[in-house]
Amino acid sequence: MNLTKNLLEDSISDSTQDTTLAHQNTSLTQDTVRVAIIGAGGIAYKFHLPELTRIPGVTVTHLAGRKETRLKTLCERFSVPHWTTDPHTLFTNPDIDAIVVATPHPLHVSFGIEALRAGKHLLMQKPLCADMSEADRFLAGVEKTEKTVMCLPHLGAEIYAIKREAEAGHIGKISAAHCRVSHGGPEVYYAEILDAFGEGEGGNSGEALWFFKSGEAAVGALFDMGVYAASVLVSTMGRVKSVMGMVSTHDKPTELEDTATLLLEFASGAIGTLETGWCDPAKTYCLRLHGTTGKLCAPGEAGASATRWEPGSYTREDTPSLPHPLDATADSRGSAHEHWIRCIRERRQPELSNARLAHHVTQVLLAGLESANTGRRIELSSSYLTGFVENDTK
């Protein structure tokens, strides 16, 4: 995107330099992971700082952002010793092992690439980006480093459980999948954030509505919320071959989409539907995988995080289907930050929330927008590897 093109000119250059940088800071001081966060906004306040400061052996040492008032508020509330309005100083600081990029999404990749060049472990806020050339450049940088790179969203235990059940063949051959993730819009989220920082009431600030500004956000609900549904579908169903999309704007004061639906063709031949939006204040999260001998659903029945259903009969239409709640306890990776820190200490990449999956999800979402704009079905011809899932332990 034009907003960040100038910041990407100085991307990872040659393999010799990359290899040297990748081996810097390989030892973690007394097993403590020292973390810096770039971005002093709502997601740092609600998500990154609360989770990171609860993990034993993790210290958030630095916070970078644009507003001194927010930096001071967050540092005081979460006992962070250092803050700066110049995030670039963090990359050359030898006392920082890992960096969280928690800025608005147009800046994600530029900061991520700089962190990779500096040899830091990296946690990328979702969505990765909204430009395929940026996604390509980021993935190329990740694959030249030995550092751990997590790309949100983090997936819950129920997704790992459903993936395990599906791969074991417990619902037969999967013909279709559906996932919807939606909520009431970014202004609802920002109302709480503005109150927390004492900056005014519920979403009336111009900054609070940057999500709605096409010049700043570039993409709307499909990337903001659809990234969750796309990540879940790719994680459980695999590579997407083609995409058709429809988007619309029903309620929000924006030129961007506030509602979107994608029709996906997976490499397996199965068909998927992805729904998302900003016009659902009652909030929705659901996943369904339909197979020839059953189906997998999340949320599950009777309080279970996921349920496998099997036919009560193959010859009697009115026989009720039988629910089997899944025990996803063993599938839990903990919180997003616990998973990231564990991967850092074990010197590996996350199984699902990794750069390859984020790269493919970006491709899927961009194809959805292209299809919506052109009315055409978009074929995906990429070098995305189907074997992105790491065969390792939790």
Short mmCIF file of C-alpha atoms in Angstrom, two decimals:
data_model
loop_
_atom_site.label_atom_id
_atom_site.label_comp_id
_atom_site.label_asym_id
_atom_site.label_seq_id
_atom_site.Cartn_x
_atom_site.Cartn_y
_atom_site.Cartn_z
CA MET A 1 0.00 0.00 0.00
CA ASN A 2 1.15 3.56 -0.64
CA LEU A 3 1.08 4.33 3.07
CA THR A 4 3.91 1.93 3.79
CA LYS A 5 5.70 1.54 0.46
CA ASN A 6 8.46 3.96 1.47
CA LEU A 7 8.96 2.10 4.73
CA LEU A 8 9.56 -1.16 2.86
CA GLU A 9 12.30 0.05 0.56
CA ASP A 10 14.93 -1.06 3.07
CA SER A 11 13.71 -4.63 3.45
CA ILE A 12 15.82 -7.71 4.05
CA SER A 13 18.61 -7.57 1.51
CA ASP A 14 21.13 -10.37 1.14
CA SER A 15 21.33 -13.78 2.74
CA THR A 16 24.74 -13.15 4.33
CA GLN A 17 23.49 -10.20 6.34
CA ASP A 18 20.27 -12.00 7.22
CA THR A 19 22.10 -15.05 8.54
CA THR A 20 24.38 -12.91 10.69
CA LEU A 21 21.49 -10.97 12.17
CA ALA A 22 19.44 -14.09 12.74
CA HIS A 23 22.08 -15.46 15.08
CA GLN A 24 22.24 -12.37 17.28
CA ASN A 25 20.67 -12.49 20.75
CA THR A 26 20.35 -16.30 20.63
CA SER A 27 20.64 -16.69 24.39
CA LEU A 28 17.85 -15.45 26.64
CA THR A 29 19.14 -13.81 29.79
CA GLN A 30 18.71 -16.32 32.63
CA ASP A 31 15.84 -17.91 30.69
CA THR A 32 13.91 -14.64 30.90
CA VAL A 33 12.31 -13.44 27.67
CA ARG A 34 12.55 -9.66 27.45
CA VAL A 35 9.74 -8.25 25.34
CA ALA A 36 9.08 -4.86 23.77
CA ILE A 37 5.71 -3.80 22.35
CA ILE A 38 5.31 -1.39 19.44
CA GLY A 39 1.89 0.23 19.67
CA ALA A 40 0.35 1.84 22.74
CA GLY A 41 -3.27 1.52 21.75
CA GLY A 42 -6.28 -0.57 22.57
CA ILE A 43 -4.91 -3.96 21.60
CA ALA A 44 -1.85 -3.46 23.82
CA TYR A 45 -4.09 -2.38 26.70
CA LYS A 46 -6.71 -5.13 26.39
CA PHE A 47 -4.66 -8.06 25.10
CA HIS A 48 -0.89 -7.97 24.88
CA LEU A 49 0.07 -6.38 28.19
CA PRO A 50 -2.40 -8.28 30.40
CA GLU A 51 -1.38 -11.64 28.94
CA LEU A 52 2.38 -11.07 28.79
CA THR A 53 2.66 -9.70 32.32
CA ARG A 54 1.07 -12.87 33.72
CA ILE A 55 3.60 -15.29 32.21
CA PRO A 56 6.45 -16.42 34.52
CA GLY A 57 9.88 -15.61 33.16
CA VAL A 58 8.63 -12.89 30.81
CA THR A 59 9.38 -9.21 31.31
CA VAL A 60 7.89 -6.42 29.23
CA THR A 61 10.76 -3.96 29.28
CA HIS A 62 9.84 -1.37 26.64
CA LEU A 63 6.73 0.16 25.13
CA ALA A 64 6.73 2.34 22.00
CA GLY A 65 3.95 4.51 20.64
CA ARG A 66 2.94 7.94 19.36
CA LYS A 67 1.14 9.41 22.38
CA GLU A 68 3.15 10.10 25.52
CA THR A 69 0.00 10.18 27.64
CA ARG A 70 -0.93 6.66 26.59
CA LEU A 71 2.61 5.40 27.02
CA LYS A 72 2.79 6.76 30.55
CA THR A 73 -0.62 5.35 31.43
CA LEU A 74 0.23 1.86 30.18
CA CYS A 75 3.71 1.80 31.70
CA GLU A 76 2.33 2.79 35.08
CA ARG A 77 -0.56 0.34 34.95
CA PHE A 78 1.52 -2.65 33.83
CA SER A 79 4.86 -1.75 35.46
CA VAL A 80 6.79 -1.35 32.21
CA PRO A 81 10.07 0.46 32.99
CA HIS A 82 10.82 2.12 29.64
CA TRP A 83 8.83 3.90 26.94
CA THR A 84 9.73 5.72 23.74
CA THR A 85 8.08 7.53 20.85
CA ASP A 86 10.78 6.20 18.50
CA PRO A 87 10.12 2.49 17.94
CA HIS A 88 13.20 2.09 15.75
CA THR A 89 15.43 2.32 18.83
CA LEU A 90 14.01 -0.99 20.04
CA PHE A 91 15.49 -2.98 17.17
CA THR A 92 19.08 -2.11 18.04
CA ASN A 93 18.65 -2.63 21.77
CA PRO A 94 20.57 -5.77 22.82
CA ASP A 95 18.48 -6.06 25.99
CA ILE A 96 15.34 -6.90 24.00
CA ASP A 97 14.81 -10.50 22.88
CA ALA A 98 11.36 -10.31 21.31
CA ILE A 99 9.04 -7.72 19.80
CA VAL A 100 5.26 -7.49 19.55
CA VAL A 101 3.98 -5.44 16.61
CA ALA A 102 0.64 -4.03 17.76
CA THR A 103 0.24 -1.02 15.48
CA PRO A 104 -2.54 -0.31 12.97
CA HIS A 105 -2.27 -2.98 10.30
CA PRO A 106 -0.81 -0.81 7.49
CA LEU A 107 2.42 -0.66 9.54
CA HIS A 108 2.64 -4.32 10.56
CA VAL A 109 4.98 -5.60 7.86
CA SER A 110 7.41 -2.67 7.88
CA PHE A 111 8.02 -3.05 11.62
CA GLY A 112 7.99 -6.85 11.34
CA ILE A 113 10.70 -6.84 8.70
CA GLU A 114 12.83 -4.48 10.76
CA ALA A 115 12.49 -6.80 13.76
CA LEU A 116 13.52 -9.79 11.65
CA ARG A 117 16.57 -7.96 10.38
CA ALA A 118 17.52 -7.19 13.97
CA GLY A 119 17.30 -10.86 14.96
CA LYS A 120 14.34 -10.53 17.31
CA HIS A 121 11.59 -13.05 17.97
CA LEU A 122 8.35 -11.63 16.65
CA LEU A 123 4.62 -11.59 17.37
CA MET A 124 2.52 -9.97 14.63
CA GLN A 125 -0.91 -8.55 15.35
CA LYS A 126 -3.62 -9.55 12.86
CA PRO A 127 -4.19 -9.05 9.99
CA LEU A 128 -0.69 -9.48 8.59
CA CYS A 129 -1.25 -6.89 5.84
CA ALA A 130 -3.49 -6.06 2.89
CA ASP A 131 -0.93 -6.16 0.09
CA MET A 132 0.38 -9.39 -1.42
CA SER A 133 3.82 -8.00 -2.21
CA GLU A 134 4.21 -7.10 1.46
CA ALA A 135 3.09 -10.59 2.48
CA ASP A 136 5.58 -12.13 0.04
CA ARG A 137 8.40 -9.99 1.37
CA PHE A 138 7.52 -10.76 4.97
CA LEU A 139 7.37 -14.53 4.38
CA ALA A 140 10.72 -14.44 2.58
CA GLY A 141 12.23 -12.69 5.59
CA VAL A 142 10.73 -15.15 8.06
CA GLU A 143 12.10 -18.14 6.17
CA LYS A 144 15.62 -16.71 6.37
CA THR A 145 15.60 -16.47 10.16
CA GLU A 146 15.77 -19.00 12.96
CA LYS A 147 13.73 -16.78 15.26
CA THR A 148 10.20 -17.65 16.32
CA VAL A 149 7.51 -15.73 14.44
CA MET A 150 3.86 -15.95 15.47
CA CYS A 151 1.19 -14.33 13.31
CA LEU A 152 -2.16 -13.82 14.98
CA PRO A 153 -4.92 -14.82 15.27
CA HIS A 154 -4.23 -17.44 17.90
CA LEU A 155 -6.49 -20.48 17.60
CA GLY A 156 -8.37 -22.01 20.50
CA ALA A 157 -8.14 -25.61 21.67
CA GLU A 158 -11.40 -26.47 19.91
CA ILE A 159 -9.84 -25.73 16.50
CA TYR A 160 -6.93 -28.09 17.17
CA ALA A 161 -9.41 -30.72 18.39
CA ILE A 162 -11.60 -30.37 15.30
CA LYS A 163 -8.56 -30.50 13.04
CA ARG A 164 -7.39 -33.67 14.78
CA GLU A 165 -10.81 -35.32 14.46
CA ALA A 166 -11.12 -34.38 10.79
CA GLU A 167 -7.64 -35.64 9.91
CA ALA A 168 -8.36 -38.92 11.71
CA GLY A 169 -11.31 -39.46 9.38
CA HIS A 170 -13.90 -39.43 12.14
CA ILE A 171 -16.49 -37.65 9.97
CA GLY A 172 -15.55 -39.31 6.69
CA LYS A 173 -14.85 -37.29 3.56
CA ILE A 174 -15.48 -33.59 4.18
CA SER A 175 -17.66 -31.97 1.54
CA ALA A 176 -18.26 -28.53 3.03
CA ALA A 177 -17.26 -26.13 5.79
CA HIS A 178 -18.70 -22.92 7.17
CA CYS A 179 -17.29 -20.31 9.53
CA ARG A 180 -18.70 -16.99 10.69
CA VAL A 181 -16.93 -14.48 12.94
CA SER A 182 -18.57 -11.08 13.39
CA HIS A 183 -19.26 -8.36 15.93
CA GLY A 184 -20.73 -4.88 16.28
CA GLY A 185 -17.86 -2.92 14.79
CA PRO A 186 -14.63 -1.20 15.83
CA GLU A 187 -16.40 1.78 17.39
CA VAL A 188 -17.86 -0.54 20.03
CA TYR A 189 -14.38 -1.81 20.87
CA TYR A 190 -12.92 1.69 20.88
CA ALA A 191 -15.54 3.07 23.25
CA GLU A 192 -13.97 1.03 26.04
CA ILE A 193 -10.45 1.96 24.98
CA LEU A 194 -11.10 5.68 24.93
CA ASP A 195 -12.65 5.47 28.38
CA ALA A 196 -9.61 3.56 29.67
CA PHE A 197 -7.28 6.30 28.44
CA GLY A 198 -9.61 9.10 29.54
CA GLU A 199 -9.85 10.42 25.99
CA GLY A 200 -13.58 10.93 25.59
CA GLU A 201 -16.69 8.92 25.17
CA GLY A 202 -17.46 5.92 23.13
CA GLY A 203 -16.06 6.09 19.66
CA ASN A 204 -16.58 9.80 18.99
CA SER A 205 -12.89 10.47 18.52
CA GLY A 206 -11.66 10.76 14.95
CA GLU A 207 -8.79 8.44 15.79
CA ALA A 208 -11.22 5.89 17.14
CA LEU A 209 -12.78 5.62 13.71
CA TRP A 210 -9.57 5.14 11.71
CA PHE A 211 -10.89 1.68 10.88
CA PHE A 212 -13.56 3.42 8.77
CA LYS A 213 -11.16 5.60 6.77
CA SER A 214 -10.20 4.01 3.47
CA GLY A 215 -7.06 6.13 3.24
CA GLU A 216 -5.77 4.80 6.55
CA ALA A 217 -7.22 1.31 6.89
CA ALA A 218 -7.41 0.38 3.15
CA VAL A 219 -9.54 -2.67 4.02
CA GLY A 220 -12.65 -3.12 6.13
CA ALA A 221 -14.47 -5.86 7.99
CA LEU A 222 -13.23 -8.65 5.72
CA PHE A 223 -9.67 -8.18 6.95
CA ASP A 224 -10.48 -6.97 10.46
CA MET A 225 -12.84 -9.83 11.39
CA GLY A 226 -12.75 -12.15 8.38
CA VAL A 227 -9.11 -12.93 9.15
CA TYR A 228 -10.36 -15.02 12.09
CA ALA A 229 -12.74 -17.07 9.96
CA ALA A 230 -10.19 -17.47 7.16
CA SER A 231 -7.50 -18.64 9.58
CA VAL A 232 -9.87 -21.19 11.12
CA LEU A 233 -10.98 -22.54 7.73
CA VAL A 234 -7.46 -22.80 6.30
CA SER A 235 -6.22 -24.43 9.52
CA THR A 236 -8.92 -27.10 9.49
CA MET A 237 -9.48 -27.54 5.74
CA GLY A 238 -6.13 -26.73 4.13
CA ARG A 239 -5.20 -24.77 1.03
CA VAL A 240 -7.76 -22.71 -0.88
CA LYS A 241 -7.80 -23.08 -4.69
CA SER A 242 -10.32 -20.42 -5.68
CA VAL A 243 -12.41 -17.64 -4.17
CA MET A 244 -15.63 -15.83 -4.99
CA GLY A 245 -16.67 -12.86 -2.87
CA MET A 246 -19.45 -10.40 -2.18
CA VAL A 247 -19.12 -7.37 0.09
CA SER A 248 -21.46 -4.56 1.05
CA THR A 249 -21.80 -1.59 3.37
CA HIS A 250 -25.03 -1.66 5.37
CA ASP A 251 -24.65 0.47 8.47
CA LYS A 252 -21.21 1.93 9.15
CA PRO A 253 -20.01 5.42 8.11
CA THR A 254 -17.35 4.10 5.77
CA GLU A 255 -16.47 3.57 2.12
CA LEU A 256 -15.13 0.16 3.12
CA GLU A 257 -17.13 -3.03 3.50
CA ASP A 258 -18.90 -3.71 6.79
CA THR A 259 -20.28 -7.09 5.65
CA ALA A 260 -18.65 -9.82 3.56
CA THR A 261 -19.19 -13.39 2.40
CA LEU A 262 -16.68 -15.57 0.53
CA LEU A 263 -17.23 -18.85 -1.28
CA LEU A 264 -14.09 -20.97 -1.11
CA GLU A 265 -12.96 -24.00 -3.08
CA PHE A 266 -10.37 -26.00 -1.16
CA ALA A 267 -7.62 -28.09 -2.72
CA SER A 268 -9.44 -31.18 -1.44
CA GLY A 269 -12.46 -30.30 -3.58
CA ALA A 270 -14.59 -29.33 -0.58
CA ILE A 271 -16.55 -26.08 -0.62
CA GLY A 272 -16.44 -23.50 2.16
CA THR A 273 -18.34 -20.37 3.12
CA LEU A 274 -16.84 -17.54 5.13
CA GLU A 275 -19.05 -14.87 6.67
CA THR A 276 -17.98 -11.82 8.61
CA GLY A 277 -19.01 -8.28 9.40
CA TRP A 278 -19.25 -5.27 11.68
CA CYS A 279 -23.07 -5.23 11.87
CA ASP A 280 -23.59 -7.98 14.44
CA PRO A 281 -23.53 -6.45 17.95
CA ALA A 282 -24.89 -9.71 19.37
CA LYS A 283 -21.63 -11.29 18.09
CA THR A 284 -21.26 -14.62 16.31
CA TYR A 285 -18.59 -17.30 16.24
CA CYS A 286 -19.34 -20.65 14.65
CA LEU A 287 -17.55 -23.36 12.71
CA ARG A 288 -19.10 -26.35 10.94
CA LEU A 289 -17.33 -29.13 9.04
CA HIS A 290 -19.68 -31.49 7.20
CA GLY A 291 -18.53 -35.01 6.31
CA THR A 292 -19.98 -38.19 4.85
CA THR A 293 -20.17 -39.88 8.27
CA GLY A 294 -20.76 -36.94 10.60
CA LYS A 295 -20.04 -33.30 11.30
CA LEU A 296 -17.85 -31.24 13.63
CA CYS A 297 -19.17 -28.08 15.27
CA ALA A 298 -17.81 -25.29 17.45
CA PRO A 299 -19.10 -24.11 19.81
CA GLY A 300 -20.33 -27.52 20.86
CA GLU A 301 -23.38 -28.80 22.69
CA ALA A 302 -24.04 -28.60 26.44
CA GLY A 303 -21.12 -26.31 27.15
CA ALA A 304 -18.52 -28.27 25.21
CA SER A 305 -16.09 -26.22 23.14
CA ALA A 306 -16.66 -28.59 20.20
CA THR A 307 -18.91 -31.52 19.33
CA ARG A 308 -18.75 -34.34 16.81
CA TRP A 309 -22.15 -35.46 15.54
CA GLU A 310 -22.77 -38.83 13.94
CA PRO A 311 -25.89 -40.11 12.19
CA GLY A 312 -28.35 -42.00 14.36
CA SER A 313 -29.24 -44.07 11.31
CA TYR A 314 -28.31 -44.31 7.65
CA THR A 315 -31.72 -45.71 6.71
CA ARG A 316 -34.23 -43.80 8.88
CA GLU A 317 -34.62 -40.06 8.21
CA ASP A 318 -36.21 -39.16 11.55
CA THR A 319 -33.66 -40.85 13.80
CA PRO A 320 -31.87 -38.11 15.79
CA SER A 321 -28.17 -37.55 15.25
CA LEU A 322 -25.89 -38.43 18.16
CA PRO A 323 -23.66 -35.77 19.78
CA HIS A 324 -20.19 -36.60 21.07
CA PRO A 325 -18.62 -33.67 22.98
CA LEU A 326 -14.91 -33.36 22.30
CA ASP A 327 -12.45 -33.10 25.14
CA ALA A 328 -10.12 -30.39 23.87
CA THR A 329 -8.13 -30.10 27.10
CA ALA A 330 -5.08 -31.79 25.65
CA ASP A 331 -5.27 -29.59 22.56
CA SER A 332 -4.87 -26.29 24.40
CA ARG A 333 -1.85 -24.15 23.61
CA GLY A 334 -2.72 -21.76 26.42
CA SER A 335 -3.07 -18.09 25.67
CA ALA A 336 -1.62 -16.60 22.50
CA HIS A 337 1.36 -15.22 24.38
CA GLU A 338 1.95 -18.43 26.35
CA HIS A 339 2.08 -20.31 23.05
CA TRP A 340 4.48 -17.76 21.56
CA ILE A 341 6.82 -17.82 24.57
CA ARG A 342 6.77 -21.62 24.65
CA CYS A 343 7.74 -21.72 20.97
CA ILE A 344 10.56 -19.24 21.61
CA ARG A 345 11.95 -21.36 24.43
CA GLU A 346 11.64 -24.54 22.36
CA ARG A 347 13.20 -22.83 19.31
CA ARG A 348 10.39 -23.61 16.88
CA GLN A 349 7.55 -22.04 14.94
CA PRO A 350 3.87 -22.19 15.97
CA GLU A 351 2.00 -25.11 14.43
CA LEU A 352 -0.77 -23.02 12.90
CA SER A 353 -0.43 -19.33 13.77
CA ASN A 354 2.68 -18.99 11.65
CA ALA A 355 3.87 -16.87 8.73
CA ARG A 356 2.95 -19.36 6.02
CA LEU A 357 -0.64 -19.59 7.16
CA ALA A 358 -0.88 -15.79 7.49
CA HIS A 359 0.54 -15.43 3.98
CA HIS A 360 -2.10 -17.74 2.52
CA VAL A 361 -4.91 -16.13 4.52
CA THR A 362 -3.84 -12.75 3.11
CA GLN A 363 -4.03 -14.22 -0.37
CA VAL A 364 -7.52 -15.60 0.27
CA LEU A 365 -8.88 -12.32 1.64
CA LEU A 366 -7.39 -10.23 -1.17
CA ALA A 367 -8.88 -12.64 -3.71
CA GLY A 368 -12.23 -12.18 -2.01
CA LEU A 369 -12.04 -8.41 -2.46
CA GLU A 370 -10.90 -8.78 -6.07
CA SER A 371 -13.80 -11.11 -6.81
CA ALA A 372 -16.26 -8.73 -5.17
CA ASN A 373 -14.95 -5.86 -7.29
CA THR A 374 -14.80 -7.74 -10.60
CA GLY A 375 -17.58 -10.30 -10.27
CA ARG A 376 -15.14 -13.04 -11.24
CA ARG A 377 -14.00 -16.23 -9.56
CA ILE A 378 -10.35 -15.81 -8.57
CA GLU A 379 -8.00 -18.77 -8.95
CA LEU A 380 -5.14 -18.89 -6.47
CA SER A 381 -1.86 -19.95 -8.01
CA SER A 382 0.79 -19.53 -5.37
CA SER A 383 3.82 -21.25 -3.95
CA TYR A 384 1.97 -21.72 -0.67
CA LEU A 385 3.03 -25.02 0.85
CA THR A 386 0.32 -27.44 1.96
CA GLY A 387 2.64 -28.74 4.65
CA PHE A 388 2.68 -25.57 6.72
CA VAL A 389 1.75 -27.47 9.89
CA GLU A 390 4.79 -28.27 11.96
CA ASN A 391 5.02 -31.83 13.24
CA ASP A 392 6.07 -30.96 16.74
CA THR A 393 4.74 -30.87 20.25
CA LYS A 394 2.67 -28.18 21.88
#
